[in-house]
């Protein structure tokens, strides 16, 4: 009888998520028709989640998983293969034991996913749909709440409060904002160039419910949209960081890389941990203290020579946000 001694999973590609549990934190990414789970502490292989566990008919399918999403609150991991969506969860009694939680069979190819707070949004070739989780005969099931026609959306993302849903299509230069509850489109945000990525700013203070949207276009320009004072559900542009904001003009001419925003809560915890280790006040401790006290928003770009450039914007939480600072 053979026992598994060592597993060598392939490296992650463009899709990488993480899930924090009580005992471990996992990095999760797709490989062929499976999801790979690595322990974040030492990058050791934990286990794989095979798509055929949810859909046995996909066992000999040559398609690969392209989209995954995490529901941190409900401890759910969702992935799509073709027109199918599978969802896994760890056992409540044993976090090292994972099972298929539920599944969704759609009529069209899936182009994007988001799952938060027990609400699932799926983008397909024909539009976007929102599903809610319920129990049918004591088994979890997904019920479609609404659908809106849209040409092959590239990304869907719920706001932190789950009240809004943002999406965009590669054929447009517009971010569309929908009401999660009603499915009504409440705003179009035009951009000068096609979009690469969008995301909502995660609040550190759970009592705040501000809608703050980040967008990145194909020229690698980051834009920050904040709500209007007298209309908190309407967003307007407040600042832009283009490629030259991170690099010199000579570096900008080289191949540009994607800009991204680290998880603010992770940064806050990391800064607090480092400050607890520093006893002498120097330039490093002063800068970390400024990040902690000022609640800076950090944005990172990694150049082709592996140089990491970090820009910060302060005072986003100030109302009105008329004192935005970039450095």
mmCIF file of C-alpha atoms in Angstrom:
data_model
loop_
_atom_site.group_PDB
_atom_site.id
_atom_site.type_symbol
_atom_site.label_atom_id
_atom_site.label_comp_id
_atom_site.label_asym_id
_atom_site.label_seq_id
_atom_site.Cartn_x
_atom_site.Cartn_y
_atom_site.Cartn_z
ATOM 1 C CA UNK A 1 0.000 0.000 0.000
ATOM 2 C CA UNK A 2 1.355 3.423 -0.976
ATOM 3 C CA UNK A 3 1.271 6.458 1.292
ATOM 4 C CA UNK A 4 1.656 10.056 0.179
ATOM 5 C CA UNK A 5 5.065 11.305 1.285
ATOM 6 C CA UNK A 6 5.387 14.633 -0.496
ATOM 7 C CA UNK A 7 3.281 16.661 -2.904
ATOM 8 C CA UNK A 8 4.661 19.239 -5.347
ATOM 9 C CA UNK A 9 1.834 21.457 -6.580
ATOM 10 C CA UNK A 10 2.417 23.841 -9.451
ATOM 11 C CA UNK A 11 2.975 27.546 -8.776
ATOM 12 C CA UNK A 12 0.023 29.970 -8.695
ATOM 13 C CA UNK A 13 -0.842 32.027 -11.743
ATOM 14 C CA UNK A 14 -2.817 35.256 -11.808
ATOM 15 C CA UNK A 15 -5.523 33.951 -9.459
ATOM 16 C CA UNK A 16 -4.626 33.736 -5.766
ATOM 17 C CA UNK A 17 -6.873 34.032 -2.707
ATOM 18 C CA UNK A 18 -6.461 33.453 1.010
ATOM 19 C CA UNK A 19 -8.749 32.141 3.739
ATOM 20 C CA UNK A 20 -8.111 32.606 7.448
ATOM 21 C CA UNK A 21 -9.442 29.880 9.740
ATOM 22 C CA UNK A 22 -9.060 29.353 13.472
ATOM 23 C CA UNK A 23 -6.050 27.055 13.211
ATOM 24 C CA UNK A 24 -4.486 27.981 9.860
ATOM 25 C CA UNK A 25 -4.410 30.536 7.077
ATOM 26 C CA UNK A 26 -4.467 29.085 3.568
ATOM 27 C CA UNK A 27 -3.370 30.378 0.198
ATOM 28 C CA UNK A 28 -5.729 29.048 -2.466
ATOM 29 C CA UNK A 29 -5.249 28.967 -6.227
ATOM 30 C CA UNK A 30 -6.454 26.861 -9.183
ATOM 31 C CA UNK A 31 -4.406 24.187 -10.941
ATOM 32 C CA UNK A 32 -6.140 22.451 -13.874
ATOM 33 C CA UNK A 33 -9.498 21.199 -12.505
ATOM 34 C CA UNK A 34 -8.525 21.451 -8.819
ATOM 35 C CA UNK A 35 -7.863 24.023 -6.131
ATOM 36 C CA UNK A 36 -4.552 23.924 -4.273
ATOM 37 C CA UNK A 37 -4.480 24.835 -0.567
ATOM 38 C CA UNK A 38 -1.105 25.838 0.903
ATOM 39 C CA UNK A 39 -0.454 26.743 4.519
ATOM 40 C CA UNK A 40 0.506 30.410 4.512
ATOM 41 C CA UNK A 41 2.962 29.984 7.402
ATOM 42 C CA UNK A 42 5.423 27.782 5.492
ATOM 43 C CA UNK A 43 3.832 27.365 2.024
ATOM 44 C CA UNK A 44 3.497 23.626 2.654
ATOM 45 C CA UNK A 45 0.895 21.685 0.687
ATOM 46 C CA UNK A 46 -2.262 21.031 2.721
ATOM 47 C CA UNK A 47 -4.675 19.440 0.258
ATOM 48 C CA UNK A 48 -6.408 19.847 -3.075
ATOM 49 C CA UNK A 49 -10.100 20.268 -3.819
ATOM 50 C CA UNK A 50 -11.084 18.482 -7.029
ATOM 51 C CA UNK A 51 -13.960 19.812 -9.103
ATOM 52 C CA UNK A 52 -15.270 16.323 -9.811
ATOM 53 C CA UNK A 53 -16.106 16.015 -6.098
ATOM 54 C CA UNK A 54 -19.052 18.338 -6.792
ATOM 55 C CA UNK A 55 -19.658 17.341 -10.427
ATOM 56 C CA UNK A 56 -18.542 13.729 -11.134
ATOM 57 C CA UNK A 57 -19.320 14.238 -14.825
ATOM 58 C CA UNK A 58 -16.408 16.689 -15.049
ATOM 59 C CA UNK A 59 -13.863 13.993 -14.137
ATOM 60 C CA UNK A 60 -12.645 13.619 -17.726
ATOM 61 C CA UNK A 61 -13.350 17.222 -18.727
ATOM 62 C CA UNK A 62 -10.351 19.026 -20.218
ATOM 63 C CA UNK A 63 -11.493 22.452 -19.023
ATOM 64 C CA UNK A 64 -9.621 24.251 -16.232
ATOM 65 C CA UNK A 65 -10.731 26.363 -13.294
ATOM 66 C CA UNK A 66 -10.371 30.042 -14.169
ATOM 67 C CA UNK A 67 -12.310 31.838 -11.446
ATOM 68 C CA UNK A 68 -12.327 31.425 -7.669
ATOM 69 C CA UNK A 69 -13.712 33.520 -4.820
ATOM 70 C CA UNK A 70 -13.723 33.365 -1.021
ATOM 71 C CA UNK A 71 -16.457 34.086 1.521
ATOM 72 C CA UNK A 72 -14.336 34.727 4.612
ATOM 73 C CA UNK A 73 -17.326 35.174 6.911
ATOM 74 C CA UNK A 74 -19.004 31.891 6.004
ATOM 75 C CA UNK A 75 -15.697 30.054 5.350
ATOM 76 C CA UNK A 76 -16.677 29.127 1.799
ATOM 77 C CA UNK A 77 -14.492 28.623 -1.282
ATOM 78 C CA UNK A 78 -16.145 28.796 -4.714
ATOM 79 C CA UNK A 79 -14.716 27.957 -8.130
ATOM 80 C CA UNK A 80 -16.095 27.791 -11.651
ATOM 81 C CA UNK A 81 -15.340 25.409 -14.492
ATOM 82 C CA UNK A 82 -17.193 26.131 -17.717
ATOM 83 C CA UNK A 83 -20.823 26.714 -16.803
ATOM 84 C CA UNK A 84 -20.554 24.997 -13.398
ATOM 85 C CA UNK A 85 -19.866 26.467 -9.948
ATOM 86 C CA UNK A 86 -18.709 24.327 -7.009
ATOM 87 C CA UNK A 87 -18.472 25.498 -3.405
ATOM 88 C CA UNK A 88 -16.513 23.845 -0.578
ATOM 89 C CA UNK A 89 -16.290 24.479 3.155
ATOM 90 C CA UNK A 90 -14.261 23.076 6.065
ATOM 91 C CA UNK A 91 -16.028 20.986 8.680
ATOM 92 C CA UNK A 92 -17.178 22.921 11.751
ATOM 93 C CA UNK A 93 -15.766 20.188 13.981
ATOM 94 C CA UNK A 94 -12.511 19.601 12.048
ATOM 95 C CA UNK A 95 -11.013 22.368 9.951
ATOM 96 C CA UNK A 96 -8.690 19.887 8.241
ATOM 97 C CA UNK A 97 -11.709 18.055 6.777
ATOM 98 C CA UNK A 98 -13.253 19.727 3.718
ATOM 99 C CA UNK A 99 -16.495 18.791 1.970
ATOM 100 C CA UNK A 100 -18.583 20.012 -0.951
ATOM 101 C CA UNK A 101 -20.972 22.605 0.425
ATOM 102 C CA UNK A 102 -23.179 23.230 -2.615
ATOM 103 C CA UNK A 103 -23.137 23.732 -6.382
ATOM 104 C CA UNK A 104 -24.768 25.760 -9.154
ATOM 105 C CA UNK A 105 -25.391 24.659 -12.756
ATOM 106 C CA UNK A 106 -25.714 27.631 -15.114
ATOM 107 C CA UNK A 107 -26.890 27.781 -18.749
ATOM 108 C CA UNK A 108 -23.880 29.830 -19.940
ATOM 109 C CA UNK A 109 -20.109 29.950 -19.468
ATOM 110 C CA UNK A 110 -19.024 31.690 -16.253
ATOM 111 C CA UNK A 111 -16.794 34.761 -16.745
ATOM 112 C CA UNK A 112 -16.446 35.983 -13.119
ATOM 113 C CA UNK A 113 -17.537 35.249 -9.537
ATOM 114 C CA UNK A 114 -17.919 36.902 -6.148
ATOM 115 C CA UNK A 115 -19.185 35.382 -2.909
ATOM 116 C CA UNK A 116 -19.659 37.329 0.312
ATOM 117 C CA UNK A 117 -22.023 37.102 3.247
ATOM 118 C CA UNK A 118 -23.834 34.115 1.803
ATOM 119 C CA UNK A 119 -24.662 36.015 -1.416
ATOM 120 C CA UNK A 120 -23.272 34.761 -4.727
ATOM 121 C CA UNK A 121 -22.842 36.892 -7.834
ATOM 122 C CA UNK A 122 -22.046 35.157 -11.117
ATOM 123 C CA UNK A 123 -21.119 36.796 -14.388
ATOM 124 C CA UNK A 124 -21.727 34.805 -17.568
ATOM 125 C CA UNK A 125 -21.554 35.438 -21.309
ATOM 126 C CA UNK A 126 -25.089 36.862 -21.155
ATOM 127 C CA UNK A 127 -25.056 38.972 -17.973
ATOM 128 C CA UNK A 128 -24.829 38.922 -14.189
ATOM 129 C CA UNK A 129 -27.015 37.128 -11.652
ATOM 130 C CA UNK A 130 -27.240 37.281 -7.871
ATOM 131 C CA UNK A 131 -28.116 34.213 -5.776
ATOM 132 C CA UNK A 132 -28.992 33.911 -2.102
ATOM 133 C CA UNK A 133 -28.290 30.910 0.109
ATOM 134 C CA UNK A 134 -31.119 29.009 1.761
ATOM 135 C CA UNK A 135 -31.882 25.553 3.124
ATOM 136 C CA UNK A 136 -34.066 23.134 1.165
ATOM 137 C CA UNK A 137 -34.742 19.830 2.917
ATOM 138 C CA UNK A 138 -31.900 20.709 5.302
ATOM 139 C CA UNK A 139 -29.458 21.063 2.390
ATOM 140 C CA UNK A 140 -27.877 24.350 1.225
ATOM 141 C CA UNK A 141 -29.287 25.617 -2.074
ATOM 142 C CA UNK A 142 -28.869 28.761 -4.152
ATOM 143 C CA UNK A 143 -31.925 30.739 -5.291
ATOM 144 C CA UNK A 144 -31.605 33.291 -8.069
ATOM 145 C CA UNK A 145 -32.667 36.734 -6.894
ATOM 146 C CA UNK A 146 -32.233 38.813 -10.044
ATOM 147 C CA UNK A 147 -30.477 38.930 -13.415
ATOM 148 C CA UNK A 148 -29.251 41.805 -15.565
ATOM 149 C CA UNK A 149 -28.109 41.542 -19.171
ATOM 150 C CA UNK A 150 -24.474 42.497 -19.776
ATOM 151 C CA UNK A 151 -21.948 41.334 -22.362
ATOM 152 C CA UNK A 152 -19.435 38.952 -20.699
ATOM 153 C CA UNK A 153 -18.586 40.889 -17.515
ATOM 154 C CA UNK A 154 -14.911 40.543 -16.537
ATOM 155 C CA UNK A 155 -15.389 41.118 -12.804
ATOM 156 C CA UNK A 156 -18.151 41.400 -10.216
ATOM 157 C CA UNK A 157 -17.518 42.562 -6.667
ATOM 158 C CA UNK A 158 -19.785 43.252 -3.700
ATOM 159 C CA UNK A 159 -19.255 46.331 -1.556
ATOM 160 C CA UNK A 160 -18.171 45.574 2.043
ATOM 161 C CA UNK A 161 -21.712 46.214 3.305
ATOM 162 C CA UNK A 162 -23.159 44.000 0.499
ATOM 163 C CA UNK A 163 -25.565 46.784 -0.472
ATOM 164 C CA UNK A 164 -23.928 47.445 -3.845
ATOM 165 C CA UNK A 165 -22.432 45.395 -6.652
ATOM 166 C CA UNK A 166 -19.855 46.774 -9.091
ATOM 167 C CA UNK A 167 -19.043 45.214 -12.450
ATOM 168 C CA UNK A 168 -17.542 46.023 -15.829
ATOM 169 C CA UNK A 169 -17.361 44.476 -19.289
ATOM 170 C CA UNK A 170 -14.186 44.411 -21.435
ATOM 171 C CA UNK A 171 -16.108 45.839 -24.382
ATOM 172 C CA UNK A 172 -17.035 48.965 -22.415
ATOM 173 C CA UNK A 173 -15.170 51.716 -20.580
ATOM 174 C CA UNK A 174 -17.748 51.922 -17.826
ATOM 175 C CA UNK A 175 -18.144 50.606 -14.284
ATOM 176 C CA UNK A 176 -21.752 49.753 -13.520
ATOM 177 C CA UNK A 177 -23.053 49.948 -9.943
ATOM 178 C CA UNK A 178 -26.128 47.877 -9.015
ATOM 179 C CA UNK A 179 -28.289 47.659 -5.921
ATOM 180 C CA UNK A 180 -27.745 44.164 -4.496
ATOM 181 C CA UNK A 181 -31.245 43.980 -3.054
ATOM 182 C CA UNK A 182 -33.234 45.161 -6.087
ATOM 183 C CA UNK A 183 -30.912 44.552 -9.035
ATOM 184 C CA UNK A 184 -31.456 48.117 -10.181
ATOM 185 C CA UNK A 185 -28.536 49.880 -11.885
ATOM 186 C CA UNK A 186 -27.943 53.047 -9.880
ATOM 187 C CA UNK A 187 -24.838 54.534 -11.532
ATOM 188 C CA UNK A 188 -22.530 54.375 -14.553
ATOM 189 C CA UNK A 189 -18.949 55.543 -14.037
ATOM 190 C CA UNK A 190 -17.267 56.207 -17.418
ATOM 191 C CA UNK A 191 -13.492 55.872 -17.837
ATOM 192 C CA UNK A 192 -11.189 57.170 -20.581
ATOM 193 C CA UNK A 193 -9.750 53.688 -21.250
ATOM 194 C CA UNK A 194 -10.862 50.063 -20.884
ATOM 195 C CA UNK A 195 -10.752 48.661 -17.369
ATOM 196 C CA UNK A 196 -8.440 45.999 -15.924
ATOM 197 C CA UNK A 197 -9.592 45.686 -12.329
ATOM 198 C CA UNK A 198 -11.993 47.156 -9.776
ATOM 199 C CA UNK A 199 -12.340 46.759 -6.021
ATOM 200 C CA UNK A 200 -14.008 48.276 -2.989
ATOM 201 C CA UNK A 201 -11.985 49.782 -0.149
ATOM 202 C CA UNK A 202 -12.340 47.524 2.881
ATOM 203 C CA UNK A 203 -13.213 49.455 6.063
ATOM 204 C CA UNK A 204 -11.135 48.843 9.178
ATOM 205 C CA UNK A 205 -13.870 50.262 11.400
ATOM 206 C CA UNK A 206 -16.888 47.979 10.972
ATOM 207 C CA UNK A 207 -19.252 50.813 11.982
ATOM 208 C CA UNK A 208 -18.450 52.782 8.818
ATOM 209 C CA UNK A 209 -20.342 52.000 5.644
ATOM 210 C CA UNK A 210 -18.645 54.287 3.128
ATOM 211 C CA UNK A 211 -18.690 53.352 -0.543
ATOM 212 C CA UNK A 212 -15.133 53.892 -1.814
ATOM 213 C CA UNK A 213 -14.235 52.318 -5.142
ATOM 214 C CA UNK A 214 -10.822 51.674 -6.709
ATOM 215 C CA UNK A 215 -10.485 51.160 -10.462
ATOM 216 C CA UNK A 216 -7.465 50.345 -12.657
ATOM 217 C CA UNK A 217 -7.516 50.942 -16.413
ATOM 218 C CA UNK A 218 -5.323 49.459 -19.157
ATOM 219 C CA UNK A 219 -2.847 52.333 -18.883
ATOM 220 C CA UNK A 220 -2.298 51.179 -15.251
ATOM 221 C CA UNK A 221 -3.862 54.332 -13.815
ATOM 222 C CA UNK A 222 -5.509 53.890 -10.418
ATOM 223 C CA UNK A 223 -8.585 56.007 -9.695
ATOM 224 C CA UNK A 224 -10.315 56.462 -6.354
ATOM 225 C CA UNK A 225 -14.022 57.288 -6.280
ATOM 226 C CA UNK A 226 -15.632 58.641 -3.103
ATOM 227 C CA UNK A 227 -19.280 59.305 -2.257
ATOM 228 C CA UNK A 228 -20.777 62.750 -2.679
ATOM 229 C CA UNK A 229 -21.581 64.389 0.660
ATOM 230 C CA UNK A 230 -25.248 65.065 -0.036
ATOM 231 C CA UNK A 231 -25.708 61.789 -1.963
ATOM 232 C CA UNK A 232 -23.819 58.972 -0.158
ATOM 233 C CA UNK A 233 -24.763 56.378 -2.796
ATOM 234 C CA UNK A 234 -23.328 58.390 -5.689
ATOM 235 C CA UNK A 235 -19.583 58.152 -6.392
ATOM 236 C CA UNK A 236 -17.319 60.730 -7.990
ATOM 237 C CA UNK A 237 -13.618 60.812 -8.860
ATOM 238 C CA UNK A 238 -11.341 62.300 -6.180
ATOM 239 C CA UNK A 239 -7.805 61.333 -7.148
ATOM 240 C CA UNK A 240 -5.770 59.445 -9.747
ATOM 241 C CA UNK A 241 -2.403 57.678 -9.533
ATOM 242 C CA UNK A 242 -0.980 56.942 -12.977
ATOM 243 C CA UNK A 243 2.170 54.973 -13.794
ATOM 244 C CA UNK A 244 4.383 58.070 -13.500
ATOM 245 C CA UNK A 245 3.126 58.589 -9.934
ATOM 246 C CA UNK A 246 5.107 55.505 -8.923
ATOM 247 C CA UNK A 247 8.190 55.768 -11.150
ATOM 248 C CA UNK A 248 10.463 58.192 -12.903
ATOM 249 C CA UNK A 249 9.827 59.035 -16.546
ATOM 250 C CA UNK A 250 12.593 56.645 -17.677
ATOM 251 C CA UNK A 251 11.113 53.771 -15.703
ATOM 252 C CA UNK A 252 7.624 54.533 -16.984
ATOM 253 C CA UNK A 253 8.796 53.893 -20.534
ATOM 254 C CA UNK A 254 9.674 50.321 -19.557
ATOM 255 C CA UNK A 255 7.107 47.564 -19.289
ATOM 256 C CA UNK A 256 4.564 48.618 -16.676
ATOM 257 C CA UNK A 257 3.162 46.287 -14.036
ATOM 258 C CA UNK A 258 -0.163 46.116 -12.268
ATOM 259 C CA UNK A 259 -0.857 48.283 -9.247
ATOM 260 C CA UNK A 260 -2.661 46.694 -6.315
ATOM 261 C CA UNK A 261 -3.834 47.598 -2.828
ATOM 262 C CA UNK A 262 -2.896 45.389 0.164
ATOM 263 C CA UNK A 263 -5.558 44.350 2.653
ATOM 264 C CA UNK A 264 -5.819 47.295 5.058
ATOM 265 C CA UNK A 265 -6.554 45.116 8.083
ATOM 266 C CA UNK A 266 -3.547 42.924 7.355
ATOM 267 C CA UNK A 267 -1.346 46.027 7.050
ATOM 268 C CA UNK A 268 -2.706 47.375 10.326
ATOM 269 C CA UNK A 269 -1.986 44.103 12.153
ATOM 270 C CA UNK A 270 1.496 43.828 10.638
ATOM 271 C CA UNK A 271 2.384 47.420 11.559
ATOM 272 C CA UNK A 272 1.141 46.960 15.129
ATOM 273 C CA UNK A 273 3.186 43.771 15.459
ATOM 274 C CA UNK A 274 6.358 45.435 14.185
ATOM 275 C CA UNK A 275 5.879 48.454 16.447
ATOM 276 C CA UNK A 276 5.640 46.156 19.463
ATOM 277 C CA UNK A 277 9.117 44.826 18.619
ATOM 278 C CA UNK A 278 10.737 48.258 18.217
ATOM 279 C CA UNK A 279 11.865 49.950 21.420
ATOM 280 C CA UNK A 280 14.109 52.678 20.039
ATOM 281 C CA UNK A 281 12.551 55.573 18.165
ATOM 282 C CA UNK A 282 14.140 55.881 14.741
ATOM 283 C CA UNK A 283 13.046 56.779 11.219
ATOM 284 C CA UNK A 284 11.550 53.318 10.673
ATOM 285 C CA UNK A 285 9.440 53.381 13.830
ATOM 286 C CA UNK A 286 8.307 56.932 13.092
ATOM 287 C CA UNK A 287 7.119 55.946 9.623
ATOM 288 C CA UNK A 288 5.289 52.888 10.963
ATOM 289 C CA UNK A 289 3.660 55.048 13.619
ATOM 290 C CA UNK A 290 2.513 57.490 10.936
ATOM 291 C CA UNK A 291 0.978 54.596 8.964
ATOM 292 C CA UNK A 292 -0.840 53.366 12.075
ATOM 293 C CA UNK A 293 -2.063 56.743 13.345
ATOM 294 C CA UNK A 294 -2.902 58.196 9.965
ATOM 295 C CA UNK A 295 -4.691 55.077 8.637
ATOM 296 C CA UNK A 296 -2.818 55.472 5.374
ATOM 297 C CA UNK A 297 -4.077 53.752 2.257
ATOM 298 C CA UNK A 298 -1.127 51.978 0.634
ATOM 299 C CA UNK A 299 -0.788 51.129 -3.055
ATOM 300 C CA UNK A 300 1.957 48.888 -4.414
ATOM 301 C CA UNK A 301 3.549 48.473 -7.821
ATOM 302 C CA UNK A 302 6.272 45.906 -8.551
ATOM 303 C CA UNK A 303 8.484 46.745 -11.517
ATOM 304 C CA UNK A 304 10.014 44.256 -13.940
ATOM 305 C CA UNK A 305 13.352 44.476 -12.084
ATOM 306 C CA UNK A 306 11.488 43.346 -8.895
ATOM 307 C CA UNK A 307 11.636 46.794 -7.349
ATOM 308 C CA UNK A 308 8.647 47.416 -5.098
ATOM 309 C CA UNK A 309 7.301 50.973 -4.981
ATOM 310 C CA UNK A 310 4.730 51.931 -2.354
ATOM 311 C CA UNK A 311 2.603 55.074 -2.502
ATOM 312 C CA UNK A 312 0.359 56.259 0.282
ATOM 313 C CA UNK A 313 -2.765 58.401 0.371
ATOM 314 C CA UNK A 314 -3.879 59.897 3.671
ATOM 315 C CA UNK A 315 -7.131 61.460 4.850
ATOM 316 C CA UNK A 316 -9.502 59.393 2.717
ATOM 317 C CA UNK A 317 -11.652 58.895 5.813
ATOM 318 C CA UNK A 318 -11.794 62.630 6.487
ATOM 319 C CA UNK A 319 -15.154 64.189 5.696
ATOM 320 C CA UNK A 320 -15.128 66.138 3.481
ATOM 321 C CA UNK A 321 -12.068 64.508 1.848
ATOM 322 C CA UNK A 322 -10.571 67.844 0.791
ATOM 323 C CA UNK A 323 -7.198 67.168 2.385
ATOM 324 C CA UNK A 324 -6.079 64.143 0.409
ATOM 325 C CA UNK A 325 -2.312 63.732 0.552
ATOM 326 C CA UNK A 326 -0.141 61.613 -1.726
ATOM 327 C CA UNK A 327 3.395 60.567 -0.822
#
